[in-house]
Amino acid sequence: IRLATENERSLRQLSGHAGCFKETQIVEFIFLLSEKWHLDQPARYQAVELLERFMIRQVEEMHESSKENVEQGRGSSSWSSLKHQIYDTFVLRLVSCVQLASKLSLHYNIVNSDRAVRFLQSLKYSYTKQDLLESELAVLKTLQFQINVPTPLAYVELLLEVLGHNGCLLPAQPLHQMCTQLLDFSYLTRDTIYDTLLKIAIENATPSKLQVAKFLIVKEDFMLLAVGIISTSVFVLNPGHWKEVWSLLN
């Protein structure tokens, strides 16, 4: 019930920029970095969601501040220069989000500043431990220290538990493994999947801007994604049980 309520609240407060920072290259970067640092799966999803939430909040705050300064006639950085500032610090913020996600995870392998600095230096950045600390604090403050929020994996695992309690006899481990593989795939091919779904839903290969905007709530519905991931996993592993599982999920 708590997760369902949280999902509904998130959808009510959905930003029009939701999903802008979940492009394939960004997600792949986070996944590969999480793999390099031996982080568990919850941490990689948490890092993606943290970065998305932080970047949207930062962009909206900077844009609003820039607009207010222009309206009040105060000398201010132009929106163009603010965009450059965001671009220049993007990798640093990404690493900070992975660091924070590693601390939220129950996994033993927390990413410390030494490891993060070495990685950034390997990419020819000259950031220091102090820069990392300030970046981490910037993420925390921008998100008002609300960083431990449910990811799609949490919804998947909750629904798998519910299925087990309701008598679903499918082996838990293979099903969970297939779900995480499909969840990875859905993150990495997010735009392609949802663009295809929208075109099928409206029976039109060229959706209007309004249709795309209205469909955003579907793209950001974690509970709906979890149901889709589980039902697809069951269909792949054991098609004979698909109808039974689908009825339980409904």
CSV table of C-alpha atoms in Angstrom, one decimal, residues 30 33-34 39-51 91-113 115-116 132-141 145-149:
chain,number,residue,atom,x,y,z
A,30,ILE,CA,25.8,4.5,-14.7
A,33,LEU,CA,30.3,2.4,-13.5
A,34,SER,CA,28.2,0.5,-11.0
A,39,LEU,CA,27.6,-2.3,-6.7
A,40,ASP,CA,24.5,-4.4,-6.4
A,41,GLN,CA,21.4,-4.0,-8.6
A,42,PRO,CA,19.4,-1.7,-6.3
A,43,ALA,CA,22.3,0.8,-6.3
A,44,ARG,CA,22.4,1.1,-10.0
A,45,TYR,CA,18.7,1.9,-10.3
A,46,GLN,CA,18.8,4.2,-7.4
A,47,ALA,CA,21.7,6.1,-9.0
A,48,VAL,CA,19.7,6.6,-12.3
A,49,GLU,CA,16.7,7.8,-10.4
A,50,LEU,CA,18.8,10.1,-8.1
A,51,LEU,CA,20.5,11.7,-11.1
A,91,VAL,CA,29.9,13.8,-14.9
A,92,LEU,CA,30.8,15.0,-11.4
A,93,ARG,CA,27.1,15.0,-10.4
A,94,LEU,CA,26.6,11.6,-12.0
A,95,VAL,CA,29.5,10.2,-9.9
A,96,SER,CA,28.1,11.8,-6.8
A,97,CYS,CA,24.7,10.1,-7.4
A,98,VAL,CA,26.4,6.7,-7.8
A,99,GLN,CA,28.3,7.4,-4.5
A,100,LEU,CA,25.1,8.3,-2.7
A,101,ALA,CA,23.3,5.2,-4.1
A,102,SER,CA,26.1,3.0,-2.9
A,103,LYS,CA,25.6,4.4,0.6
A,104,LEU,CA,21.9,3.7,0.5
A,105,SER,CA,22.4,0.1,-0.6
A,106,LEU,CA,22.7,-2.7,2.0
A,107,HIS,CA,25.7,-3.8,0.0
A,108,TYR,CA,29.1,-3.7,1.7
A,109,ASN,CA,30.9,-1.9,-1.2
A,110,ILE,CA,30.4,1.8,-0.5
A,111,VAL,CA,32.2,4.0,-3.0
A,112,ASN,CA,34.6,6.3,-1.1
A,113,SER,CA,36.1,9.6,-2.3
A,115,ARG,CA,37.9,5.7,-5.6
A,116,ALA,CA,35.7,8.3,-7.1
A,132,LEU,CA,33.3,15.6,-4.5
A,133,LEU,CA,32.1,16.4,-1.0
A,134,GLU,CA,30.6,19.7,-2.2
A,135,SER,CA,29.0,18.0,-5.2
A,136,GLU,CA,27.4,15.3,-2.9
A,137,LEU,CA,26.1,18.0,-0.6
A,138,ALA,CA,24.7,19.9,-3.6
A,139,VAL,CA,22.7,16.8,-4.7
A,140,LEU,CA,21.5,16.3,-1.1
A,141,LYS,CA,20.4,19.9,-0.6
A,145,PHE,CA,17.9,15.2,1.6
A,146,GLN,CA,15.0,13.0,0.3
A,147,ILE,CA,17.1,10.5,-1.6
A,148,ASN,CA,15.9,7.1,-0.5
A,149,VAL,CA,12.9,6.8,-2.8
